[in-house]
Amino acid sequence: MPVATVGDRAGAERAVTEETIDRFAEVSGDENPIHLDAEYAAETTFGGRIAHGMLAASVVSAALARLPGDIVYLSQDLSFERPVRPGDTVVAEVAVVESLGGDRLAVETTASVGDETVVSGEAVVLSLAHDGA
């Protein structure tokens, strides 16, 4: 199987529902009421429930997994730019921008809802050949 190289791109998307947010809270243990309590969230600057930032960032992880080869996450710098709300669809795009030597690659990462970026950053990954063994 080939490995990822500079110029490779991949994407993933995820529809976010109230159930998605509830399930993410259960799995992550992050039970912040801004995510789970509609009445509480309505009184905040966001005016309603919002998804966990890491839920949106997890769509980036799904996109990275679609790059060629076996991809192993080493690090990720993230900027959370806008909230994701129930009913939104998060679309993540990743692009390999630099070889860092060995099997390490720098990857530009972006997650958007419509035309608005919600999460941006850069990841470092290992791209390994899969020998099928």
PDB file of C-alpha atoms in Angstrom:
ATOM      1  CA  MET A   1       0.000   0.000   0.000  1.00  0.00           C
ATOM      2  CA  PRO A   2       1.389   3.447  -0.837  1.00  0.00           C
ATOM      3  CA  VAL A   3       2.187   6.021   1.837  1.00  0.00           C
ATOM      4  CA  ALA A   4       1.006   9.629   1.991  1.00  0.00           C
ATOM      5  CA  THR A   5       3.237  12.232   0.382  1.00  0.00           C
ATOM      6  CA  VAL A   6       3.304  16.015  -0.034  1.00  0.00           C
ATOM      7  CA  GLY A   7       0.286  17.104  -2.060  1.00  0.00           C
ATOM      8  CA  ASP A   8      -2.034  14.313  -0.920  1.00  0.00           C
ATOM      9  CA  ARG A   9      -5.452  15.457   0.261  1.00  0.00           C
ATOM     10  CA  ALA A  10      -8.401  13.776   1.941  1.00  0.00           C
ATOM     11  CA  GLY A  11     -11.727  14.703   3.475  1.00  0.00           C
ATOM     12  CA  ALA A  12     -14.520  13.511   5.726  1.00  0.00           C
ATOM     13  CA  GLU A  13     -17.846  14.841   6.919  1.00  0.00           C
ATOM     14  CA  ARG A  14     -20.169  14.312   9.858  1.00  0.00           C
ATOM     15  CA  ALA A  15     -23.702  15.513  10.483  1.00  0.00           C
ATOM     16  CA  VAL A  16     -24.021  16.783  14.051  1.00  0.00           C
ATOM     17  CA  THR A  17     -27.278  16.144  15.884  1.00  0.00           C
ATOM     18  CA  GLU A  18     -28.280  16.514  19.519  1.00  0.00           C
ATOM     19  CA  GLU A  19     -27.843  12.737  19.788  1.00  0.00           C
ATOM     20  CA  THR A  20     -24.315  13.001  18.345  1.00  0.00           C
ATOM     21  CA  ILE A  21     -23.458  15.581  21.007  1.00  0.00           C
ATOM     22  CA  ASP A  22     -25.009  13.465  23.774  1.00  0.00           C
ATOM     23  CA  ARG A  23     -23.074  10.379  22.648  1.00  0.00           C
ATOM     24  CA  PHE A  24     -19.808  12.329  22.404  1.00  0.00           C
ATOM     25  CA  ALA A  25     -20.348  13.600  25.967  1.00  0.00           C
ATOM     26  CA  GLU A  26     -20.893  10.043  27.146  1.00  0.00           C
ATOM     27  CA  VAL A  27     -17.765   8.724  25.444  1.00  0.00           C
ATOM     28  CA  SER A  28     -15.517  11.657  26.349  1.00  0.00           C
ATOM     29  CA  GLY A  29     -16.860  12.329  29.844  1.00  0.00           C
ATOM     30  CA  ASP A  30     -17.162  16.047  28.986  1.00  0.00           C
ATOM     31  CA  GLU A  31     -20.564  16.910  30.406  1.00  0.00           C
ATOM     32  CA  ASN A  32     -20.274  20.700  30.258  1.00  0.00           C
ATOM     33  CA  PRO A  33     -23.863  22.029  30.296  1.00  0.00           C
ATOM     34  CA  ILE A  34     -23.140  24.275  27.277  1.00  0.00           C
ATOM     35  CA  HIS A  35     -23.241  21.018  25.296  1.00  0.00           C
ATOM     36  CA  LEU A  36     -26.013  19.153  27.096  1.00  0.00           C
ATOM     37  CA  ASP A  37     -28.485  21.522  28.784  1.00  0.00           C
ATOM     38  CA  ALA A  38     -30.591  23.525  26.316  1.00  0.00           C
ATOM     39  CA  GLU A  39     -31.962  25.888  28.984  1.00  0.00           C
ATOM     40  CA  TYR A  40     -28.525  26.598  30.414  1.00  0.00           C
ATOM     41  CA  ALA A  41     -26.979  26.992  26.953  1.00  0.00           C
ATOM     42  CA  ALA A  42     -29.741  29.399  25.869  1.00  0.00           C
ATOM     43  CA  GLU A  43     -28.557  31.823  28.559  1.00  0.00           C
ATOM     44  CA  THR A  44     -24.935  31.834  27.331  1.00  0.00           C
ATOM     45  CA  THR A  45     -23.258  33.923  24.659  1.00  0.00           C
ATOM     46  CA  PHE A  46     -23.960  31.066  22.215  1.00  0.00           C
ATOM     47  CA  GLY A  47     -27.735  31.238  22.670  1.00  0.00           C
ATOM     48  CA  GLY A  48     -28.141  27.470  22.587  1.00  0.00           C
ATOM     49  CA  ARG A  49     -26.422  24.108  22.666  1.00  0.00           C
ATOM     50  CA  ILE A  50     -23.117  23.757  20.884  1.00  0.00           C
ATOM     51  CA  ALA A  51     -21.063  20.695  20.036  1.00  0.00           C
ATOM     52  CA  HIS A  52     -17.821  19.894  21.785  1.00  0.00           C
ATOM     53  CA  GLY A  53     -14.869  21.428  19.942  1.00  0.00           C
ATOM     54  CA  MET A  54     -13.196  18.043  19.973  1.00  0.00           C
ATOM     55  CA  LEU A  55     -16.218  16.514  18.249  1.00  0.00           C
ATOM     56  CA  ALA A  56     -15.583  18.839  15.304  1.00  0.00           C
ATOM     57  CA  ALA A  57     -11.854  18.088  15.525  1.00  0.00           C
ATOM     58  CA  SER A  58     -12.599  14.353  15.413  1.00  0.00           C
ATOM     59  CA  VAL A  59     -13.834  14.814  11.843  1.00  0.00           C
ATOM     60  CA  VAL A  60     -10.276  15.953  11.046  1.00  0.00           C
ATOM     61  CA  SER A  61      -9.051  12.649  12.473  1.00  0.00           C
ATOM     62  CA  ALA A  62     -11.445  10.815  10.161  1.00  0.00           C
ATOM     63  CA  ALA A  63     -10.071  12.753   7.183  1.00  0.00           C
ATOM     64  CA  LEU A  64      -6.473  11.936   8.186  1.00  0.00           C
ATOM     65  CA  ALA A  65      -7.390   8.245   8.259  1.00  0.00           C
ATOM     66  CA  ARG A  66      -8.335   8.526   4.574  1.00  0.00           C
ATOM     67  CA  LEU A  67      -4.828   9.529   3.496  1.00  0.00           C
ATOM     68  CA  PRO A  68      -2.800   6.759   1.811  1.00  0.00           C
ATOM     69  CA  GLY A  69      -0.959   4.314   4.054  1.00  0.00           C
ATOM     70  CA  ASP A  70      -1.373   3.721   7.750  1.00  0.00           C
ATOM     71  CA  ILE A  71      -1.646   7.125   9.410  1.00  0.00           C
ATOM     72  CA  VAL A  72      -0.599   7.562  13.035  1.00  0.00           C
ATOM     73  CA  TYR A  73      -1.430  10.874  14.744  1.00  0.00           C
ATOM     74  CA  LEU A  74       1.589  12.341  16.554  1.00  0.00           C
ATOM     75  CA  SER A  75       0.417  15.877  17.339  1.00  0.00           C
ATOM     76  CA  GLN A  76      -2.224  18.455  16.472  1.00  0.00           C
ATOM     77  CA  ASP A  77      -2.369  22.225  16.959  1.00  0.00           C
ATOM     78  CA  LEU A  78      -5.967  23.432  16.857  1.00  0.00           C
ATOM     79  CA  SER A  79      -7.759  26.752  16.768  1.00  0.00           C
ATOM     80  CA  PHE A  80     -11.477  26.646  17.534  1.00  0.00           C
ATOM     81  CA  GLU A  81     -12.889  29.514  15.491  1.00  0.00           C
ATOM     82  CA  ARG A  82     -16.683  29.144  15.559  1.00  0.00           C
ATOM     83  CA  PRO A  83     -19.203  26.947  17.353  1.00  0.00           C
ATOM     84  CA  VAL A  84     -20.808  23.911  15.777  1.00  0.00           C
ATOM     85  CA  ARG A  85     -24.515  23.519  16.492  1.00  0.00           C
ATOM     86  CA  PRO A  86     -26.990  20.644  16.238  1.00  0.00           C
ATOM     87  CA  GLY A  87     -28.085  20.449  12.605  1.00  0.00           C
ATOM     88  CA  ASP A  88     -24.679  21.463  11.224  1.00  0.00           C
ATOM     89  CA  THR A  89     -22.570  19.223   9.006  1.00  0.00           C
ATOM     90  CA  VAL A  90     -18.841  19.431   9.670  1.00  0.00           C
ATOM     91  CA  VAL A  91     -16.666  18.946   6.592  1.00  0.00           C
ATOM     92  CA  ALA A  92     -12.963  18.339   7.246  1.00  0.00           C
ATOM     93  CA  GLU A  93     -10.187  18.640   4.703  1.00  0.00           C
ATOM     94  CA  VAL A  94      -6.554  17.733   5.202  1.00  0.00           C
ATOM     95  CA  ALA A  95      -3.576  18.403   2.946  1.00  0.00           C
ATOM     96  CA  VAL A  96      -0.033  17.083   3.346  1.00  0.00           C
ATOM     97  CA  VAL A  97       2.132  20.196   3.096  1.00  0.00           C
ATOM     98  CA  GLU A  98       5.626  19.104   4.112  1.00  0.00           C
ATOM     99  CA  SER A  99       7.834  16.066   4.605  1.00  0.00           C
ATOM    100  CA  LEU A 100       9.526  16.327   7.996  1.00  0.00           C
ATOM    101  CA  GLY A 101      11.921  13.469   7.361  1.00  0.00           C
ATOM    102  CA  GLY A 102      11.575   9.773   7.901  1.00  0.00           C
ATOM    103  CA  ASP A 103       7.909   8.826   7.938  1.00  0.00           C
ATOM    104  CA  ARG A 104       6.769  12.154   9.447  1.00  0.00           C
ATOM    105  CA  LEU A 105       4.544  14.575   7.564  1.00  0.00           C
ATOM    106  CA  ALA A 106       3.069  18.001   8.330  1.00  0.00           C
ATOM    107  CA  VAL A 107      -0.606  18.216   7.423  1.00  0.00           C
ATOM    108  CA  GLU A 108      -2.759  21.337   7.194  1.00  0.00           C
ATOM    109  CA  THR A 109      -6.165  20.633   8.739  1.00  0.00           C
ATOM    110  CA  THR A 110      -9.452  22.502   8.399  1.00  0.00           C
ATOM    111  CA  ALA A 111     -13.018  21.786   9.453  1.00  0.00           C
ATOM    112  CA  SER A 112     -15.872  23.905   8.140  1.00  0.00           C
ATOM    113  CA  VAL A 113     -19.612  24.288   8.347  1.00  0.00           C
ATOM    114  CA  GLY A 114     -20.771  25.719   5.045  1.00  0.00           C
ATOM    115  CA  ASP A 115     -18.347  28.494   4.102  1.00  0.00           C
ATOM    116  CA  GLU A 116     -17.260  29.111   7.707  1.00  0.00           C
ATOM    117  CA  THR A 117     -14.118  27.559   9.203  1.00  0.00           C
ATOM    118  CA  VAL A 118     -14.875  26.122  12.632  1.00  0.00           C
ATOM    119  CA  VAL A 119     -11.524  24.448  13.412  1.00  0.00           C
ATOM    120  CA  SER A 120      -8.134  24.990  11.808  1.00  0.00           C
ATOM    121  CA  GLY A 121      -4.660  23.773  12.555  1.00  0.00           C
ATOM    122  CA  GLU A 122      -1.712  21.616  11.649  1.00  0.00           C
ATOM    123  CA  ALA A 123      -1.031  17.977  12.447  1.00  0.00           C
ATOM    124  CA  VAL A 124       2.100  15.881  12.414  1.00  0.00           C
ATOM    125  CA  VAL A 125       1.532  12.268  11.412  1.00  0.00           C
ATOM    126  CA  LEU A 126       3.464   9.142  10.619  1.00  0.00           C
ATOM    127  CA  SER A 127       2.623   7.658   7.225  1.00  0.00           C
ATOM    128  CA  LEU A 128       3.569   3.997   7.194  1.00  0.00           C
ATOM    129  CA  ALA A 129       3.335   1.433   4.438  1.00  0.00           C
ATOM    130  CA  HIS A 130       0.996  -1.438   5.213  1.00  0.00           C
ATOM    131  CA  ASP A 131       2.588  -4.730   4.278  1.00  0.00           C
ATOM    132  CA  GLY A 132      -0.616  -6.733   4.611  1.00  0.00           C
ATOM    133  CA  ALA A 133       0.918  -9.105   7.152  1.00  0.00           C
TER     134      ALA A 133
END
